[in-house]
């Protein structure tokens, strides 16, 4: 709290501007110089904040990260701005004009909601975190839409709001928490709060078991740039029990149609790797139907087909070779094809990609992708190239 107060002072703001682009290797020299004219505590706080801002660029972009204030946990746990903006857009499309943002953290979601024109009550019980969220609302000119309150979210009356958004803490003293009832607050409390509101969105870990998703919820898995970022339980959307996978940028959304598991079939000329959000949402069958394919193995989410088809929900490859798993044979084939750039993907294999690269030592001007997987239960290598 003291660090934040120092940084919000005129001297602190000026110092933040001065150290903005300080590289890690130069920190000691810069700190030594600045301590001649500024308190050591302020210099340390400014350099620490500069490091956090540099880390935050990946989530918030350079413009916002350069103005916002962060805590170490805030950088780690806050929602990526593109994902928060997408979610805020969905709430706006649902007619939401006010949201109680419970467990608001440093305010990343509150910022996205406010920029969508939604009035926000942002609540966090940690005084430093709440103060940081308040500073961020001010830094980005959003104080007219964001009210920050330091309070226990379980004691906040949300009756006057169109929707609630809950982002429970999923990290404890020993790292990431996987049991939804060990979230803070527990998922059961968040679901009860959601059911009492006209509309709600609960941010949860993408690995949540499907069987714990409430029947009243619509479940959505979201990826950004191919990386799965989160799952969201939606309430009040008019689609209880629906399942969807959303890919950003876009958005492109695949809706579940309740299809049975795809049949296992022989390896075809083409292989499709579904996006991680599609896999987490258990919508591989929908992708298989789109490309007219089936599975290589009943337990592995690789789809094979005989014809090339375009889908935004999977990356397609043309398969040129199929080999039983054998490092010597792979090395010989890559040497023959003059492959120097080798992408290694695996599902259902214990072999580590870097270990395989070291063993085959690819050299040459060409590129290839090798899939380490199982076909009809047998360890197999499929070699191919991305569809253009």
Tab-separated table of C-alpha atoms in Angstrom:
chain	number	residue	atom	x	y	z
A	1	UNK	CA	0.000	0.000	0.000
A	2	UNK	CA	2.864	2.352	0.873
A	3	UNK	CA	4.566	1.627	-2.463
A	4	UNK	CA	1.389	2.514	-4.360
A	5	UNK	CA	0.948	5.746	-2.394
A	6	UNK	CA	4.540	6.726	-3.211
A	7	UNK	CA	4.050	6.001	-6.901
A	8	UNK	CA	0.825	8.026	-7.057
A	9	UNK	CA	2.613	11.136	-5.778
A	10	UNK	CA	3.860	13.698	-8.335
A	11	UNK	CA	7.458	12.631	-7.629
A	12	UNK	CA	6.520	8.970	-8.028
A	13	UNK	CA	4.711	9.523	-11.331
A	14	UNK	CA	7.664	11.464	-12.710
A	15	UNK	CA	10.060	8.731	-11.639
A	16	UNK	CA	7.883	6.066	-13.255
A	17	UNK	CA	8.138	7.935	-16.549
A	18	UNK	CA	11.911	8.127	-16.161
A	19	UNK	CA	12.433	4.397	-15.537
A	20	UNK	CA	9.763	3.191	-17.984
A	21	UNK	CA	12.146	1.478	-20.436
A	22	UNK	CA	14.835	0.362	-17.999
A	23	UNK	CA	16.302	-2.986	-19.023
A	24	UNK	CA	16.895	-5.584	-16.264
A	25	UNK	CA	20.663	-5.528	-16.824
A	26	UNK	CA	20.744	-1.783	-16.167
A	27	UNK	CA	18.559	-1.702	-13.054
A	28	UNK	CA	21.423	-1.609	-10.552
A	29	UNK	CA	23.174	1.264	-12.284
A	30	UNK	CA	19.924	3.199	-12.706
A	31	UNK	CA	18.958	2.628	-9.072
A	32	UNK	CA	22.362	3.821	-7.858
A	33	UNK	CA	22.055	7.013	-9.899
A	34	UNK	CA	18.470	7.790	-8.926
A	35	UNK	CA	19.066	7.287	-5.192
A	36	UNK	CA	21.254	10.385	-5.212
A	37	UNK	CA	18.137	12.519	-5.745
A	38	UNK	CA	15.212	10.346	-4.598
A	39	UNK	CA	14.382	8.211	-1.533
A	40	UNK	CA	15.628	4.641	-1.877
A	41	UNK	CA	12.144	3.272	-1.118
A	42	UNK	CA	10.622	5.268	-3.973
A	43	UNK	CA	13.353	4.237	-6.423
A	44	UNK	CA	12.828	0.546	-5.573
A	45	UNK	CA	9.056	0.895	-5.925
A	46	UNK	CA	9.371	2.630	-9.304
A	47	UNK	CA	11.774	0.072	-10.729
A	48	UNK	CA	9.614	-2.781	-9.445
A	49	UNK	CA	6.526	-1.237	-11.031
A	50	UNK	CA	8.402	-0.740	-14.308
A	51	UNK	CA	9.193	-4.462	-14.370
A	52	UNK	CA	5.549	-5.332	-13.740
A	53	UNK	CA	4.409	-2.964	-16.486
A	54	UNK	CA	6.802	-4.570	-18.945
A	55	UNK	CA	5.414	-8.012	-18.066
A	56	UNK	CA	1.844	-6.717	-18.379
A	57	UNK	CA	2.267	-5.585	-21.995
A	58	UNK	CA	1.480	-9.118	-23.214
A	59	UNK	CA	-1.938	-8.988	-21.521
A	60	UNK	CA	-2.901	-5.324	-21.683
A	61	UNK	CA	-0.967	-3.871	-24.606
A	62	UNK	CA	1.772	-1.254	-24.344
A	63	UNK	CA	-0.528	1.782	-24.134
A	64	UNK	CA	-2.587	0.595	-21.148
A	65	UNK	CA	0.224	-1.284	-19.393
A	66	UNK	CA	2.338	1.873	-19.477
A	67	UNK	CA	-0.308	3.797	-17.502
A	68	UNK	CA	-1.701	1.139	-15.193
A	69	UNK	CA	-0.479	-0.046	-11.786
A	70	UNK	CA	0.168	-3.688	-10.991
A	71	UNK	CA	0.907	-6.126	-8.199
A	72	UNK	CA	2.832	-9.346	-8.909
A	73	UNK	CA	-0.307	-11.437	-8.397
A	74	UNK	CA	-2.307	-8.956	-10.445
A	75	UNK	CA	-0.113	-9.410	-13.505
A	76	UNK	CA	-0.200	-13.177	-13.127
A	77	UNK	CA	-3.918	-13.635	-12.485
A	78	UNK	CA	-5.607	-10.839	-14.428
A	79	UNK	CA	-7.595	-11.596	-17.565
A	80	UNK	CA	-6.009	-10.889	-20.937
A	81	UNK	CA	-7.563	-7.672	-22.281
A	82	UNK	CA	-8.815	-9.314	-25.497
A	83	UNK	CA	-10.668	-11.995	-23.517
A	84	UNK	CA	-12.112	-9.472	-21.061
A	85	UNK	CA	-13.298	-7.288	-23.958
A	86	UNK	CA	-15.001	-10.243	-25.620
A	87	UNK	CA	-16.795	-11.191	-22.401
A	88	UNK	CA	-17.859	-7.588	-21.778
A	89	UNK	CA	-19.235	-7.479	-25.317
A	90	UNK	CA	-21.378	-10.551	-24.663
A	91	UNK	CA	-22.800	-8.977	-21.529
A	92	UNK	CA	-23.577	-5.785	-23.412
A	93	UNK	CA	-25.328	-7.785	-26.158
A	94	UNK	CA	-27.436	-9.390	-23.420
A	95	UNK	CA	-28.674	-5.916	-22.486
A	96	UNK	CA	-26.567	-5.580	-19.324
A	97	UNK	CA	-25.919	-1.982	-18.245
A	98	UNK	CA	-24.554	-2.585	-14.737
A	99	UNK	CA	-22.346	-5.324	-13.280
A	100	UNK	CA	-21.146	-6.236	-9.801
A	101	UNK	CA	-17.568	-7.421	-10.450
A	102	UNK	CA	-16.787	-9.631	-7.469
A	103	UNK	CA	-13.121	-10.487	-6.789
A	104	UNK	CA	-12.132	-7.701	-9.192
A	105	UNK	CA	-8.366	-7.981	-8.683
A	106	UNK	CA	-6.463	-5.053	-10.162
A	107	UNK	CA	-9.493	-4.173	-12.314
A	108	UNK	CA	-8.782	-5.740	-15.720
A	109	UNK	CA	-12.335	-6.978	-16.227
A	110	UNK	CA	-13.856	-3.842	-14.730
A	111	UNK	CA	-11.911	-1.792	-17.281
A	112	UNK	CA	-13.239	-3.891	-20.178
A	113	UNK	CA	-16.796	-3.659	-18.846
A	114	UNK	CA	-16.577	0.113	-18.428
A	115	UNK	CA	-15.182	0.527	-21.928
A	116	UNK	CA	-18.226	-1.388	-23.166
A	117	UNK	CA	-20.371	1.308	-21.544
A	118	UNK	CA	-21.335	-0.779	-18.504
A	119	UNK	CA	-21.436	0.674	-14.987
A	120	UNK	CA	-19.312	-1.429	-12.619
A	121	UNK	CA	-19.087	-2.036	-8.896
A	122	UNK	CA	-15.628	-3.587	-8.481
A	123	UNK	CA	-15.130	-5.427	-5.175
A	124	UNK	CA	-12.044	-6.986	-3.618
A	125	UNK	CA	-11.289	-7.653	0.033
A	126	UNK	CA	-7.529	-7.092	-0.214
A	127	UNK	CA	-6.756	-3.418	0.506
A	128	UNK	CA	-3.696	-3.216	-1.782
A	129	UNK	CA	-5.546	-4.907	-4.637
A	130	UNK	CA	-8.593	-2.670	-4.258
A	131	UNK	CA	-6.401	0.427	-4.134
A	132	UNK	CA	-4.625	-0.716	-7.286
A	133	UNK	CA	-7.955	-1.230	-9.079
A	134	UNK	CA	-9.007	2.274	-8.022
A	135	UNK	CA	-5.734	3.719	-9.312
A	136	UNK	CA	-6.213	1.926	-12.637
A	137	UNK	CA	-9.738	3.247	-13.092
A	138	UNK	CA	-8.357	6.750	-12.533
A	139	UNK	CA	-5.319	6.226	-14.782
A	140	UNK	CA	-7.535	5.169	-17.688
A	141	UNK	CA	-10.187	7.848	-17.156
A	142	UNK	CA	-12.944	5.435	-16.108
A	143	UNK	CA	-13.815	6.622	-12.603
A	144	UNK	CA	-17.218	7.760	-13.854
A	145	UNK	CA	-18.179	4.147	-14.581
A	146	UNK	CA	-16.155	2.180	-12.018
A	147	UNK	CA	-16.770	2.272	-8.270
A	148	UNK	CA	-14.158	0.281	-6.332
A	149	UNK	CA	-15.098	-1.093	-2.938
A	150	UNK	CA	-12.848	-2.864	-0.445
A	151	UNK	CA	-15.101	-5.556	1.029
A	152	UNK	CA	-15.725	-9.270	1.422
A	153	UNK	CA	-17.642	-10.221	-1.729
A	154	UNK	CA	-19.868	-12.605	0.233
A	155	UNK	CA	-21.246	-9.617	2.138
A	156	UNK	CA	-22.000	-7.362	-0.865
A	157	UNK	CA	-25.608	-6.734	-1.900
A	158	UNK	CA	-25.791	-7.133	-5.698
A	159	UNK	CA	-29.569	-6.757	-5.996
A	160	UNK	CA	-29.362	-3.444	-7.857
A	161	UNK	CA	-27.231	-4.739	-10.716
A	162	UNK	CA	-28.199	-6.333	-14.034
A	163	UNK	CA	-25.505	-8.980	-13.720
A	164	UNK	CA	-22.735	-10.306	-11.539
A	165	UNK	CA	-19.283	-11.357	-12.674
A	166	UNK	CA	-17.259	-13.559	-10.330
A	167	UNK	CA	-13.583	-14.413	-10.777
A	168	UNK	CA	-12.690	-16.560	-7.740
A	169	UNK	CA	-9.046	-16.817	-6.714
A	170	UNK	CA	-7.654	-20.094	-8.035
A	171	UNK	CA	-4.234	-19.898	-6.415
A	172	UNK	CA	-3.306	-20.670	-2.835
A	173	UNK	CA	-0.142	-20.739	-0.804
A	174	UNK	CA	0.973	-23.883	-2.636
A	175	UNK	CA	0.178	-22.694	-6.149
A	176	UNK	CA	-2.717	-23.361	-8.496
A	177	UNK	CA	-5.933	-24.771	-6.995
A	178	UNK	CA	-7.755	-27.441	-9.016
A	179	UNK	CA	-10.707	-28.262	-6.749
A	180	UNK	CA	-13.512	-25.761	-7.543
A	181	UNK	CA	-14.647	-25.897	-3.925
A	182	UNK	CA	-11.165	-24.747	-2.887
A	183	UNK	CA	-11.543	-21.551	-4.942
A	184	UNK	CA	-11.847	-18.380	-2.901
A	185	UNK	CA	-14.806	-17.995	-2.678
A	186	UNK	CA	-15.877	-21.591	-3.492
A	187	UNK	CA	-17.578	-22.323	-6.792
A	188	UNK	CA	-20.773	-23.362	-4.990
A	189	UNK	CA	-21.056	-19.869	-3.485
A	190	UNK	CA	-20.411	-18.274	-6.881
A	191	UNK	CA	-23.078	-20.438	-8.518
A	192	UNK	CA	-25.592	-19.559	-5.802
A	193	UNK	CA	-24.869	-15.873	-6.335
A	194	UNK	CA	-25.227	-16.293	-10.099
A	195	UNK	CA	-28.570	-18.039	-9.807
A	196	UNK	CA	-29.891	-15.173	-7.690
A	197	UNK	CA	-28.956	-12.576	-10.316
A	198	UNK	CA	-30.752	-11.773	-13.598
A	199	UNK	CA	-27.582	-12.680	-15.501
A	200	UNK	CA	-24.118	-13.815	-14.486
A	201	UNK	CA	-20.726	-14.916	-15.743
A	202	UNK	CA	-18.331	-16.995	-13.639
A	203	UNK	CA	-14.704	-17.246	-14.748
A	204	UNK	CA	-13.264	-20.677	-13.983
A	205	UNK	CA	-10.231	-22.767	-14.881
A	206	UNK	CA	-10.473	-24.367	-18.352
A	207	UNK	CA	-9.709	-27.780	-16.871
A	208	UNK	CA	-12.939	-27.884	-14.874
A	209	UNK	CA	-14.624	-31.310	-15.170
A	210	UNK	CA	-17.761	-31.151	-17.287
A	211	UNK	CA	-19.686	-33.094	-14.680
A	212	UNK	CA	-19.451	-30.231	-12.157
A	213	UNK	CA	-20.916	-27.667	-14.571
A	214	UNK	CA	-24.409	-26.754	-13.237
A	215	UNK	CA	-27.339	-27.749	-15.431
A	216	UNK	CA	-28.557	-24.131	-15.413
A	217	UNK	CA	-25.308	-22.837	-16.920
A	218	UNK	CA	-24.094	-22.342	-20.446
A	219	UNK	CA	-20.418	-23.383	-20.544
A	220	UNK	CA	-17.933	-21.631	-22.807
A	221	UNK	CA	-14.237	-22.322	-23.340
A	222	UNK	CA	-12.153	-19.472	-24.760
A	223	UNK	CA	-8.791	-19.503	-26.519
A	224	UNK	CA	-6.761	-16.538	-27.725
A	225	UNK	CA	-4.216	-16.992	-30.472
A	226	UNK	CA	-4.478	-20.754	-30.055
A	227	UNK	CA	-3.867	-20.749	-26.291
A	228	UNK	CA	-6.744	-21.799	-24.026
A	229	UNK	CA	-7.246	-19.006	-21.506
A	230	UNK	CA	-10.344	-19.771	-19.464
A	231	UNK	CA	-13.799	-21.213	-19.188
A	232	UNK	CA	-16.903	-19.190	-18.352
A	233	UNK	CA	-20.179	-20.349	-16.864
A	234	UNK	CA	-22.994	-18.130	-18.135
A	235	UNK	CA	-26.370	-17.801	-16.437
A	236	UNK	CA	-29.462	-16.043	-17.770
A	237	UNK	CA	-28.513	-16.328	-21.450
A	238	UNK	CA	-31.521	-18.458	-22.306
A	239	UNK	CA	-29.333	-21.427	-23.201
A	240	UNK	CA	-28.951	-23.643	-20.122
A	241	UNK	CA	-26.855	-26.711	-20.825
A	242	UNK	CA	-25.344	-25.258	-24.002
A	243	UNK	CA	-21.651	-25.767	-24.690
A	244	UNK	CA	-19.510	-23.566	-26.913
A	245	UNK	CA	-15.891	-22.990	-27.856
A	246	UNK	CA	-14.850	-19.464	-28.774
A	247	UNK	CA	-11.648	-18.608	-30.591
A	248	UNK	CA	-10.060	-15.171	-30.458
A	249	UNK	CA	-9.270	-13.050	-32.333
A	250	UNK	CA	-12.573	-13.143	-34.127
A	251	UNK	CA	-14.614	-14.128	-32.273
A	252	UNK	CA	-15.450	-17.432	-33.919
A	253	UNK	CA	-17.786	-19.628	-31.887
A	254	UNK	CA	-18.509	-23.330	-32.323
A	255	UNK	CA	-21.743	-24.468	-30.687
A	256	UNK	CA	-22.144	-28.002	-29.427
A	257	UNK	CA	-24.820	-30.041	-31.165
A	258	UNK	CA	-24.739	-33.093	-28.923
A	259	UNK	CA	-23.035	-35.287	-31.510
A	260	UNK	CA	-21.817	-38.775	-30.557
A	261	UNK	CA	-18.088	-39.462	-30.441
A	262	UNK	CA	-16.584	-39.736	-33.938
A	263	UNK	CA	-15.771	-43.185	-35.254
A	264	UNK	CA	-12.173	-44.377	-35.359
A	265	UNK	CA	-10.963	-44.776	-38.937
A	266	UNK	CA	-7.757	-45.500	-40.892
A	267	UNK	CA	-5.249	-42.714	-41.393
A	268	UNK	CA	-6.240	-40.520	-44.323
A	269	UNK	CA	-4.226	-38.043	-46.322
A	270	UNK	CA	-5.136	-35.158	-44.027
A	271	UNK	CA	-4.912	-34.601	-40.280
A	272	UNK	CA	-6.747	-31.921	-38.310
A	273	UNK	CA	-5.639	-30.658	-34.919
A	274	UNK	CA	-8.627	-29.034	-33.144
A	275	UNK	CA	-8.087	-25.817	-31.219
A	276	UNK	CA	-7.551	-26.332	-27.489
A	277	UNK	CA	-10.851	-24.641	-26.630
A	278	UNK	CA	-12.666	-27.090	-28.903
A	279	UNK	CA	-10.992	-30.011	-27.157
A	280	UNK	CA	-11.721	-28.660	-23.667
A	281	UNK	CA	-15.364	-28.101	-24.650
A	282	UNK	CA	-15.600	-31.734	-25.893
A	283	UNK	CA	-16.580	-30.551	-29.383
A	284	UNK	CA	-14.132	-32.627	-31.416
A	285	UNK	CA	-17.106	-34.461	-32.948
A	286	UNK	CA	-18.376	-31.173	-34.385
A	287	UNK	CA	-14.998	-30.554	-36.027
A	288	UNK	CA	-14.870	-34.127	-37.360
A	289	UNK	CA	-18.263	-33.626	-38.967
A	290	UNK	CA	-17.122	-30.342	-40.555
A	291	UNK	CA	-14.108	-31.972	-42.219
A	292	UNK	CA	-15.760	-35.295	-42.950
A	293	UNK	CA	-13.313	-37.215	-40.806
A	294	UNK	CA	-12.880	-39.574	-37.886
A	295	UNK	CA	-10.433	-40.212	-35.071
A	296	UNK	CA	-7.013	-41.821	-35.279
A	297	UNK	CA	-7.567	-43.317	-31.836
A	298	UNK	CA	-10.623	-43.277	-29.539
A	299	UNK	CA	-8.710	-41.474	-26.772
A	300	UNK	CA	-6.829	-38.874	-28.850
A	301	UNK	CA	-8.184	-35.631	-30.316
A	302	UNK	CA	-6.605	-35.887	-33.762
A	303	UNK	CA	-9.055	-36.028	-36.673
A	304	UNK	CA	-8.120	-37.679	-39.978
A	305	UNK	CA	-9.856	-37.254	-43.333
A	306	UNK	CA	-9.414	-37.976	-47.037
A	307	UNK	CA	-10.128	-34.484	-48.379
A	308	UNK	CA	-8.791	-31.021	-47.504
A	309	UNK	CA	-11.420	-28.807	-45.929
A	310	UNK	CA	-11.120	-25.428	-44.256
A	311	UNK	CA	-12.373	-24.875	-40.721
A	312	UNK	CA	-11.438	-22.113	-38.279
A	313	UNK	CA	-11.692	-24.586	-35.411
A	314	UNK	CA	-8.772	-26.827	-36.377
A	315	UNK	CA	-5.403	-26.607	-38.103
A	316	UNK	CA	-5.093	-28.892	-41.099
A	317	UNK	CA	-2.036	-30.815	-42.300
A	318	UNK	CA	-1.310	-32.924	-45.349
A	319	UNK	CA	0.264	-36.203	-44.210
A	320	UNK	CA	3.131	-37.411	-46.375
A	321	UNK	CA	4.458	-40.319	-44.324
A	322	UNK	CA	3.355	-42.774	-41.660
A	323	UNK	CA	5.939	-44.707	-39.648
A	324	UNK	CA	5.942	-46.882	-36.544
A	325	UNK	CA	7.739	-44.985	-33.802
A	326	UNK	CA	11.422	-45.354	-34.607
A	327	UNK	CA	13.927	-42.542	-34.114
A	328	UNK	CA	16.482	-43.945	-36.577
A	329	UNK	CA	13.908	-44.227	-39.362
A	330	UNK	CA	12.671	-40.700	-38.670
A	331	UNK	CA	16.217	-39.343	-38.714
A	332	UNK	CA	16.902	-41.037	-42.049
A	333	UNK	CA	13.684	-39.730	-43.595
A	334	UNK	CA	14.354	-36.163	-42.447
A	335	UNK	CA	17.901	-36.334	-43.816
A	336	UNK	CA	16.570	-37.567	-47.170
A	337	UNK	CA	14.009	-34.722	-47.269
A	338	UNK	CA	16.606	-32.137	-46.111
A	339	UNK	CA	14.390	-31.038	-43.213
A	340	UNK	CA	16.071	-28.495	-40.945
A	341	UNK	CA	12.985	-26.921	-39.358
A	342	UNK	CA	11.073	-29.604	-37.474
A	343	UNK	CA	7.877	-28.944	-35.542
A	344	UNK	CA	7.082	-31.742	-33.110
A	345	UNK	CA	3.536	-32.232	-31.834
A	346	UNK	CA	2.358	-35.016	-29.598
A	347	UNK	CA	-0.763	-36.567	-28.155
A	348	UNK	CA	-0.686	-39.955	-26.517
A	349	UNK	CA	3.119	-40.135	-26.512
A	350	UNK	CA	5.570	-39.923	-23.618
A	351	UNK	CA	8.391	-38.616	-25.833
A	352	UNK	CA	9.332	-34.984	-25.241
A	353	UNK	CA	9.616	-32.839	-28.410
A	354	UNK	CA	12.972	-31.319	-27.445
A	355	UNK	CA	14.386	-34.765	-26.726
A	356	UNK	CA	13.338	-35.972	-30.176
A	357	UNK	CA	14.842	-32.915	-31.886
A	358	UNK	CA	18.168	-33.541	-30.169
A	359	UNK	CA	18.206	-37.131	-31.335
A	360	UNK	CA	17.317	-36.521	-35.001
A	361	UNK	CA	19.367	-33.280	-35.357
A	362	UNK	CA	17.420	-31.887	-38.328
A	363	UNK	CA	19.469	-30.085	-40.982
A	364	UNK	CA	18.518	-28.579	-44.308
A	365	UNK	CA	16.406	-25.885	-45.974
A	366	UNK	CA	13.020	-27.594	-45.712
A	367	UNK	CA	10.387	-27.774	-42.963
A	368	UNK	CA	8.108	-30.526	-41.699
A	369	UNK	CA	5.792	-31.385	-38.833
A	370	UNK	CA	5.913	-34.730	-37.035
A	371	UNK	CA	3.015	-35.966	-34.914
A	372	UNK	CA	3.856	-38.433	-32.163
A	373	UNK	CA	0.646	-40.258	-31.424
A	374	UNK	CA	-1.125	-43.635	-31.457
A	375	UNK	CA	-2.968	-45.245	-34.331
A	376	UNK	CA	-5.143	-48.189	-33.332
A	377	UNK	CA	-3.201	-48.262	-30.072
A	378	UNK	CA	0.255	-48.455	-31.708
A	379	UNK	CA	2.887	-45.696	-31.213
A	380	UNK	CA	3.073	-43.950	-34.578
A	381	UNK	CA	4.819	-41.045	-36.277
A	382	UNK	CA	2.914	-39.052	-38.892
A	383	UNK	CA	4.936	-36.580	-40.944
A	384	UNK	CA	3.305	-33.766	-42.867
A	385	UNK	CA	3.013	-30.069	-43.644
A	386	UNK	CA	0.365	-27.441	-42.852
A	387	UNK	CA	-2.383	-26.875	-45.382
A	388	UNK	CA	-2.134	-23.491	-47.065
